[in-house]
Short mmCIF file of C-alpha atoms and ligand atoms in Angstrom, two decimals:
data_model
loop_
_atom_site.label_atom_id
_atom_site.label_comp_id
_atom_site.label_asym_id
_atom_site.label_seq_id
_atom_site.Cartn_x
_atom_site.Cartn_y
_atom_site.Cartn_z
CA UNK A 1 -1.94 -5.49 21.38
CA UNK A 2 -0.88 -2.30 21.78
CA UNK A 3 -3.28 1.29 20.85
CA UNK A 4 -2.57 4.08 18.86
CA UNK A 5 -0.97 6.08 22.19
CA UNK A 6 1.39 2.31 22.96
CA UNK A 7 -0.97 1.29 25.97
CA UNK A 8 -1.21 -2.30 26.26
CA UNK A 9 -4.76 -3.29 25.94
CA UNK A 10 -5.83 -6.76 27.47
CA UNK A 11 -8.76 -6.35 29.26
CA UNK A 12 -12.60 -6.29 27.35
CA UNK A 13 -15.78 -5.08 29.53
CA UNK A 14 -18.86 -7.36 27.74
CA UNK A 15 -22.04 -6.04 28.36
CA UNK A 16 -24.47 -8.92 28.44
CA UNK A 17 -27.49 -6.57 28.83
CA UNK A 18 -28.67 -3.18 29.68
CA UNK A 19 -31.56 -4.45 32.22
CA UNK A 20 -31.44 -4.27 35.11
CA UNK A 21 -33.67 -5.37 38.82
CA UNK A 22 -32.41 -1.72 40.35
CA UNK A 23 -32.52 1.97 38.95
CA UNK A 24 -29.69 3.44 40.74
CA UNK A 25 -30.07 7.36 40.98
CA UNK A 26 -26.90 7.61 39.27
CA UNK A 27 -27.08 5.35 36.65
CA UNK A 28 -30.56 4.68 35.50
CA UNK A 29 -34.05 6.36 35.07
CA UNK A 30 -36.69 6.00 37.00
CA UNK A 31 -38.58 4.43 34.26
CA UNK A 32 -36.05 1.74 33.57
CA UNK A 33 -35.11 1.55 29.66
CA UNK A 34 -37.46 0.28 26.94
CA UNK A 35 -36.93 -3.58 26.82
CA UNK A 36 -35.32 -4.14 23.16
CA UNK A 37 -36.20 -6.56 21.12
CA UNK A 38 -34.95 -9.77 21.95
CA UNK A 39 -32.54 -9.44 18.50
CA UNK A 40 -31.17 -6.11 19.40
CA UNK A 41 -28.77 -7.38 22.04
CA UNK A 42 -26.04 -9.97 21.31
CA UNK A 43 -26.80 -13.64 21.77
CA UNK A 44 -24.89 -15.97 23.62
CA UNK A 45 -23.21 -17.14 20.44
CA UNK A 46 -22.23 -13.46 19.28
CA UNK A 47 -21.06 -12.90 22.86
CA UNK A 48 -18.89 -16.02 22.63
CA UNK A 49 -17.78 -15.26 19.62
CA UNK A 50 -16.69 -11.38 20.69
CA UNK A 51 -14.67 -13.17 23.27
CA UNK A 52 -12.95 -15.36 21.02
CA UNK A 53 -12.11 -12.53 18.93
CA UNK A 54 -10.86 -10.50 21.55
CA UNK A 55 -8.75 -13.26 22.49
CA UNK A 56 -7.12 -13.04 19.01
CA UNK A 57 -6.18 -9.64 19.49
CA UNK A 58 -4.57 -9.84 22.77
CA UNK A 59 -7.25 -9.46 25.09
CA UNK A 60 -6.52 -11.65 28.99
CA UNK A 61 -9.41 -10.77 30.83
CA UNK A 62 -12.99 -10.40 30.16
CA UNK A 63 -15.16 -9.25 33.09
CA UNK A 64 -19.00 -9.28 32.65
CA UNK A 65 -20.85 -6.50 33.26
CA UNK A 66 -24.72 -4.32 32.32
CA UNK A 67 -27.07 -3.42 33.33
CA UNK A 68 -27.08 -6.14 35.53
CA UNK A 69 -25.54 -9.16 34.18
CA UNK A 70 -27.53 -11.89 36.02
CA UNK A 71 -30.91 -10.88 34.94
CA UNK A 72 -29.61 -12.12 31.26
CA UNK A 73 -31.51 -14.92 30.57
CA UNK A 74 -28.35 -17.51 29.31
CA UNK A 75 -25.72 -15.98 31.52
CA UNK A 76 -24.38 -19.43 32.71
CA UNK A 77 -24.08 -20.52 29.14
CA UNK A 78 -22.62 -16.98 28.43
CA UNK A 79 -20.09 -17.74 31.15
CA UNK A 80 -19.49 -21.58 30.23
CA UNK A 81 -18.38 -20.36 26.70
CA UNK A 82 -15.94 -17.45 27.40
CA UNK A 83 -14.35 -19.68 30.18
CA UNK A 84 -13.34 -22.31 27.39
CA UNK A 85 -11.82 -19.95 25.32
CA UNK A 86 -7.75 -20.73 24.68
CA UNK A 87 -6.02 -18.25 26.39
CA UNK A 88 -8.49 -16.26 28.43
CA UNK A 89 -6.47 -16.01 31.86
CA UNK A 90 -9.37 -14.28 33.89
CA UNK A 91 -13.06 -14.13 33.22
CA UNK A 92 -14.87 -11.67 35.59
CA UNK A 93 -18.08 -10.43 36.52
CA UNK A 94 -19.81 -7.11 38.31
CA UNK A 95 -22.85 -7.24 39.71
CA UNK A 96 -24.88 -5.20 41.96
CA UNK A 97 -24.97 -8.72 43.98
CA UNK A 98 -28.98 -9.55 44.82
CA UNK A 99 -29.15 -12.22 42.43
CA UNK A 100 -26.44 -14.04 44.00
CA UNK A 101 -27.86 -16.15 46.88
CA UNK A 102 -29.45 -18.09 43.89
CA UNK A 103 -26.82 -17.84 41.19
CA UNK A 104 -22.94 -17.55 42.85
CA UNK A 105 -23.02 -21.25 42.99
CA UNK A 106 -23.76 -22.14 39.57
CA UNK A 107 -21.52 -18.56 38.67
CA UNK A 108 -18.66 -20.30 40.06
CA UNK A 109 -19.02 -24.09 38.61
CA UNK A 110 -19.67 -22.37 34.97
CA UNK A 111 -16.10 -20.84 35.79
CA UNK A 112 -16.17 -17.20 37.02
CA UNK A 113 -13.01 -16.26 38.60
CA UNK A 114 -13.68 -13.75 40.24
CA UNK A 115 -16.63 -11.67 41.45
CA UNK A 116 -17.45 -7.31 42.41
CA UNK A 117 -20.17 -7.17 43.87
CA UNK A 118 -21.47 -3.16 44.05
CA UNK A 119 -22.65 -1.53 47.41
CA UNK A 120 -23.31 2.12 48.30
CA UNK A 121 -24.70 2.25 51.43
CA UNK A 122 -24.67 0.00 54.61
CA UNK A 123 -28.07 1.52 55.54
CA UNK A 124 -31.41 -0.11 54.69
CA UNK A 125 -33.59 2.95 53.74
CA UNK A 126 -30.97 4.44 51.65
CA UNK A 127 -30.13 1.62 50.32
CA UNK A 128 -33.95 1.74 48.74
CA UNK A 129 -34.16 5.48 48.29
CA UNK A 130 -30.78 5.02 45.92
CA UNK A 131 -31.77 1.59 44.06
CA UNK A 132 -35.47 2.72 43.81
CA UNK A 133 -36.30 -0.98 44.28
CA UNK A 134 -33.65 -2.67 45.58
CA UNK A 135 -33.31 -4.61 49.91
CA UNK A 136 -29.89 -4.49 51.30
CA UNK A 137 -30.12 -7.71 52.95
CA UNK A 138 -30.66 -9.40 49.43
CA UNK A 139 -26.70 -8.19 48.76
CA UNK A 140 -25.73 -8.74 51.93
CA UNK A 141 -26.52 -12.38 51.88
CA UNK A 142 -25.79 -12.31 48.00
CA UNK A 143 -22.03 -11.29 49.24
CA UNK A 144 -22.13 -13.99 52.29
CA UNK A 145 -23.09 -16.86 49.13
CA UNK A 146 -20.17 -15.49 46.82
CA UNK A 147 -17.62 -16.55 49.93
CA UNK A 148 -19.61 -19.43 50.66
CA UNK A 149 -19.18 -21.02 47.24
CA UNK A 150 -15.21 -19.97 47.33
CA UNK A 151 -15.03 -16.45 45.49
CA UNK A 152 -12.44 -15.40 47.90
CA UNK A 153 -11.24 -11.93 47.04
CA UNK A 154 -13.76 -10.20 47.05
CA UNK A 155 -14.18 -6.28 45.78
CA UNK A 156 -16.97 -4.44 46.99
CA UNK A 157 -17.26 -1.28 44.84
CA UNK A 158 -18.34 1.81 46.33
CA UNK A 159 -19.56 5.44 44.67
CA UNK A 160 -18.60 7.92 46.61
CA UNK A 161 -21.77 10.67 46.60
CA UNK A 162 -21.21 13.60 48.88
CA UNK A 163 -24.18 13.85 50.57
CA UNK A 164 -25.47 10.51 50.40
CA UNK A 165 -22.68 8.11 51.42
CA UNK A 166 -20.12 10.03 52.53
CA UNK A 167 -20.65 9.82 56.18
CA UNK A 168 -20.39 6.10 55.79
CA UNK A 169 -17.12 5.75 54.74
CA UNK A 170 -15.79 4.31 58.26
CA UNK A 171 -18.41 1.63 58.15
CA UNK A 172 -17.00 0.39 54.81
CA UNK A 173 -13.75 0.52 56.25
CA UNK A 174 -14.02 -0.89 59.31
CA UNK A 175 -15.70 -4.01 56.78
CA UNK A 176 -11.86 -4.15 56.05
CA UNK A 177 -11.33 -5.08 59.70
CA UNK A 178 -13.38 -8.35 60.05
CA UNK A 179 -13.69 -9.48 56.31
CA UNK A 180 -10.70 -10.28 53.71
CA UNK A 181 -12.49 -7.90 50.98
CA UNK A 182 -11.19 -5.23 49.13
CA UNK A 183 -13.53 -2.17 49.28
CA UNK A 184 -13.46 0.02 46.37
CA UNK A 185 -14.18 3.84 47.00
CA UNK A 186 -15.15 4.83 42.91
CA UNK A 187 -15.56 8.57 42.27
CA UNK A 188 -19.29 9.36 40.85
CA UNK A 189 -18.64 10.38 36.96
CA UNK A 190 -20.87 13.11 35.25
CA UNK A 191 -22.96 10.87 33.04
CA UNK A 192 -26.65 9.83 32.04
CA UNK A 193 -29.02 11.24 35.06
CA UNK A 194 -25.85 12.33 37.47
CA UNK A 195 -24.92 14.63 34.83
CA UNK A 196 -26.40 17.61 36.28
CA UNK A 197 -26.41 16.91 40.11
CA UNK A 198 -24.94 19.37 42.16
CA UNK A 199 -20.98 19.43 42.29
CA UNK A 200 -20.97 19.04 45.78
CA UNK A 201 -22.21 15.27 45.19
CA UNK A 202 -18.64 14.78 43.64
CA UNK A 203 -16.29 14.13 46.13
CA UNK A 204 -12.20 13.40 45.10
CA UNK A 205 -11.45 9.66 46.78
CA UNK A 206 -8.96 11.95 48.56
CA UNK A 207 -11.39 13.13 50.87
CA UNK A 208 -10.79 9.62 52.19
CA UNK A 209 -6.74 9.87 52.65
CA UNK A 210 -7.11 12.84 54.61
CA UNK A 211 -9.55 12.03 57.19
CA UNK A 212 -8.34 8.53 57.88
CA UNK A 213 -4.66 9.15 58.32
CA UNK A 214 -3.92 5.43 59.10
CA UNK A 215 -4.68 4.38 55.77
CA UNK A 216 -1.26 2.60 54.93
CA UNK A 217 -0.38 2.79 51.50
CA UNK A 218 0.33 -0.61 49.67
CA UNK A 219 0.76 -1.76 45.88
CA UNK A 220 -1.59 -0.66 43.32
CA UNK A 221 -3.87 -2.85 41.16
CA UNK A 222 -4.80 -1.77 37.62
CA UNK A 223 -6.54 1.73 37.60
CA UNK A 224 -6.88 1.40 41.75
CA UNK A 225 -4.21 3.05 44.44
CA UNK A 226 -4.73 0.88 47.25
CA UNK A 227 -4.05 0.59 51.55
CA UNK A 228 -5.09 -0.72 54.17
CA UNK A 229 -5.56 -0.24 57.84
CA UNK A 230 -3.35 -1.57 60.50
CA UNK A 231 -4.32 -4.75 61.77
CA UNK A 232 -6.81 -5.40 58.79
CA UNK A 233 -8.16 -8.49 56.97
CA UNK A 234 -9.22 -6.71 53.74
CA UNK A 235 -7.49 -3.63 52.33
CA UNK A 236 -9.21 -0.35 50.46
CA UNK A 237 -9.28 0.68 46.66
CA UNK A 238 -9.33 4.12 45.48
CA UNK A 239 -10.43 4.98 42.35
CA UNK A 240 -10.36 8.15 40.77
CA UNK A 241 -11.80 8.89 37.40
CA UNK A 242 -11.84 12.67 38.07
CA UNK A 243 -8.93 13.70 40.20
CA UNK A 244 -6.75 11.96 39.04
CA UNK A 245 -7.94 10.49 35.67
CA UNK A 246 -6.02 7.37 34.72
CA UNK A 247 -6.36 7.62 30.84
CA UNK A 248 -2.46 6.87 30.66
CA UNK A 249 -2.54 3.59 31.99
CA UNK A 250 -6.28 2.37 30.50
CA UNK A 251 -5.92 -1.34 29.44
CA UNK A 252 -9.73 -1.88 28.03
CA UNK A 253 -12.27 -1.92 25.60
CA UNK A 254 -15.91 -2.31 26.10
CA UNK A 255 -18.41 -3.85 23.76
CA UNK A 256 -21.72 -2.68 24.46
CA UNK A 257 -25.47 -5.37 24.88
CA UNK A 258 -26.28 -4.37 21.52
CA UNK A 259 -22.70 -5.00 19.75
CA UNK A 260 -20.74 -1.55 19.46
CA UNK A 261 -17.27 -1.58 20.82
CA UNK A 262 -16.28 2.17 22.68
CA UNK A 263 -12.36 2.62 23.39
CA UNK A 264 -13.62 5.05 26.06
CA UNK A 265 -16.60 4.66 28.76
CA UNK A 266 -16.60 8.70 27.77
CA UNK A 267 -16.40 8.90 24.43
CA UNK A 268 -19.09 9.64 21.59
CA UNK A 269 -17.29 7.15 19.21
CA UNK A 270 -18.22 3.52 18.64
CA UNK A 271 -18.02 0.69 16.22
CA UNK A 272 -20.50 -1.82 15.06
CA UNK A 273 -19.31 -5.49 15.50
CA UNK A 274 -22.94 -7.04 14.77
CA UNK A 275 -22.65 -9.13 11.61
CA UNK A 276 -19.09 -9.60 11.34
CA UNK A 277 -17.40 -12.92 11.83
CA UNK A 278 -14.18 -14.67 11.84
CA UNK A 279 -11.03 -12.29 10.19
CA UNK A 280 -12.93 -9.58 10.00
CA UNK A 281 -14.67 -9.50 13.32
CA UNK A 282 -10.57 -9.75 14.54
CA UNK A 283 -9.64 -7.06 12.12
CA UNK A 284 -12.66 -4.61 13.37
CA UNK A 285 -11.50 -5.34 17.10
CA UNK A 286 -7.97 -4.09 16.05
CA UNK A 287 -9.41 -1.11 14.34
CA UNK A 288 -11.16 -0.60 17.44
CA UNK A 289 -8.21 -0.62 19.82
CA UNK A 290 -6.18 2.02 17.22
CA UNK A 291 -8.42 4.37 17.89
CA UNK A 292 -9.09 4.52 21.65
CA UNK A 293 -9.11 7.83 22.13
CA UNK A 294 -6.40 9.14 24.04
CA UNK A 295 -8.08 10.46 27.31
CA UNK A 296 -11.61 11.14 28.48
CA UNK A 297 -12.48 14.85 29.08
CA UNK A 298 -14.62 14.75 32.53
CA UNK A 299 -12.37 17.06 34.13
CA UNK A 300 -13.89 20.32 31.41
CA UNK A 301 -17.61 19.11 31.56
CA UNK A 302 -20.02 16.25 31.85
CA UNK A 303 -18.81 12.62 29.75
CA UNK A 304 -19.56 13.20 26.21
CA UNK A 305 -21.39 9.81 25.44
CA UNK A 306 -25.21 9.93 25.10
CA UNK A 307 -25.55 6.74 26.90
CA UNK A 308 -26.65 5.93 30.45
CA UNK A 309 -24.06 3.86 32.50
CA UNK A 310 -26.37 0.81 32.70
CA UNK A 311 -26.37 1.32 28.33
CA UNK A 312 -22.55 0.94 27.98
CA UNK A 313 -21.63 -1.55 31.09
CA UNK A 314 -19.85 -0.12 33.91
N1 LIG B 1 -25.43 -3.78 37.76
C1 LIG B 1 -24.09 -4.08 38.04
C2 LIG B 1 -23.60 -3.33 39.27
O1 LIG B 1 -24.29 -2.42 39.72
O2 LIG B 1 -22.52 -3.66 39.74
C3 LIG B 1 -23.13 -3.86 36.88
C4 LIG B 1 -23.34 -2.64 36.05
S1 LIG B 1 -23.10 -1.09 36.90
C5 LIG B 1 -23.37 0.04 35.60
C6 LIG B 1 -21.34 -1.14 37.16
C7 LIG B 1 -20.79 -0.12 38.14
O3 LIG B 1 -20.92 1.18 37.59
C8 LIG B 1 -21.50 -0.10 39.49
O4 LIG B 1 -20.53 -0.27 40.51
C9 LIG B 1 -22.08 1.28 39.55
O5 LIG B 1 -22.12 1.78 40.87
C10 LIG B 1 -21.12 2.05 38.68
N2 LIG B 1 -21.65 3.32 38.16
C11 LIG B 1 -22.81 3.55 37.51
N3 LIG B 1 -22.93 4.85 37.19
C12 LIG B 1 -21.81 5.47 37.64
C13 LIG B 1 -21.33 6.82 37.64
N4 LIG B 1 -22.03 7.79 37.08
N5 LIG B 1 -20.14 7.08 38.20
C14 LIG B 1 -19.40 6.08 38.78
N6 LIG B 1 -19.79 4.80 38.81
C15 LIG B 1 -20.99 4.49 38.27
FE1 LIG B 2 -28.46 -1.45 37.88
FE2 LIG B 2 -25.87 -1.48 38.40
FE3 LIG B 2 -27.02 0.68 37.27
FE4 LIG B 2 -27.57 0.13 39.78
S1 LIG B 2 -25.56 0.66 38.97
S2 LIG B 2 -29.08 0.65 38.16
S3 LIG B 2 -27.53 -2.04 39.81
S4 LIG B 2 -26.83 -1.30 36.34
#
């Protein structure tokens, strides 16, 4: 259906969780978040029946998301029941990929279409210093299962952090070389513990254009501009929040773990979906959609929502 400002909207971000096995710099404290109660976050059923709802109202594609969606405990049945939904065309899922050696198998047979898998760094000790806990080789093989098992297009999503990763770019590219991935260079928005981190750690994606001046331009997808490089297997995503925000041609919703449904990633505003079934569950998800808000405001000052990343669903 269409919003309040005529933008199609067809595409829902479920959070399954706000868990996670990492604490990303950028996205999580060091602490982790106080585990809920096991009632405060949707159950499968609720989650289904979100989806179904969603369906109602026009929404195509559902991608999965956190915290980290495969530490949910039911994720396959989670999976198994959005996939038989009527009318779903694409059911998707993001994941910071270390879970996947064990679970892109079963991922795929409970009918995931199609897999990111998120990856900062190609180096192993940044790699930990970022995810506080987290082994590159555990997403590197998690990646190598995903093809294994037939999750063919791959995205690998990237956050560009000057000063951390930006001197790495050319290894992610040159991934585009020998794999048939597309790698995702995401601009690092002003939110939960990034919010006050120097400005030098946020680089425009266009830092990228100008120093690799082979980058061939090709068709975009959704909110990315994409290329690729002469000769490649894969091509390269940019995606940019910031400096070039992308507010006019936003197709989602998100519905948080514990049930509220945000028009914006940046906005304050959210409404509770916990309780309500059937009709009115429909009519709520409408209301919802009406009032996206029109555009996020990251370019004057940090995003306005109180959450952390991992608390809404990336
Ligand atoms: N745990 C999963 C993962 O890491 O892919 C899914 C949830 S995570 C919140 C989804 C995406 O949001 C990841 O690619 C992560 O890098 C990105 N992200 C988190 N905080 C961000 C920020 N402040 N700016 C840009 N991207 C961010
Ligand atoms: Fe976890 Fe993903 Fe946030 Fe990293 S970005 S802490 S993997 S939710």
């Amino acid at each position: 259906m269409l919003d309040g400002c005529g933008r199609t909207i067809d595409y829902l971000r479920l959070s399954v969780t706000d868990l996670c096995n990492y604490r990303c710099r950028y996205c999580m404290p060091a602490e982790g978040v106080c585990k809920r109660p096991h009632a405060d976050i949707l159950s499968v059923e609720e989650l289904v029946e979100i989806g179904q709802a969603a369906v109602a109202c026009g929404v195509k594609k559902i991608r999965l998301t956190g915290g980290e969606p495969l530490v949910r405990r039911g994720i396959l049945s989670i999976c198994r029941g959005l996939r038989a939904i009527p009318g779903l065309e694409e059911l998707c899922l993001t994941t910071n990929g270390s879970l996947l050696p064990e679970l892109a198998k079963p991922l795929r047979e409970a009918g995931v279409d199609r897999l990111n898998i998120s990856l900062d760094t190609l180096q192993p000790e940044r790699f930990a210093n970022m995810t506080r806990s987290g082994t590159l080789s555990d997403v590197l093989d998690g990646i190598h299962a995903a093809e294994a098992v037939g999750f063919t297009d791959l995205k690998l999503d990237t956050v560009l952090i000057g000063g951390f990763n930006d001197d790495e770019v050319g290894g992610f590219l040159q991934l585009t070389m020998e794999h048939p991935w597309e790698v995702r260079f995401i601009e690092l928005m002003p939110m939960g513990p990034c919010a006050e981190w120097e400005t030098s750690c946020f680089l425009s994606v266009d830092t990228i254009l100008k120093r690799y001046s082979t980058l061939q331009v090709i068709e975009p997808n959704g909110v990315a501009r994409r290329y690729h490089l002469p000769g490649a297997k894969g091509t390269v995503g940019l995606i940019s929040p910031l400096s070039h925000d992308f507010c006019g041609q936003c197709r989602r919703i998100r519905v948080t773990a514990d049930g509220k449904l945000k028009g914006c990633l940046h906005s304050r505003e959210e409404l509770p979906l916990r309780g309500l079934h059937g009709k009115d569950l429909e009519d709520a998800i409408r209301r919802g959609i009406l009032q996206k808000p029109q555009r996020h405001h990251l370019a004057e000052g940090p995003s306005d929502t109180p959450r952390t990343m991992n608390q809404i669903g990336g």
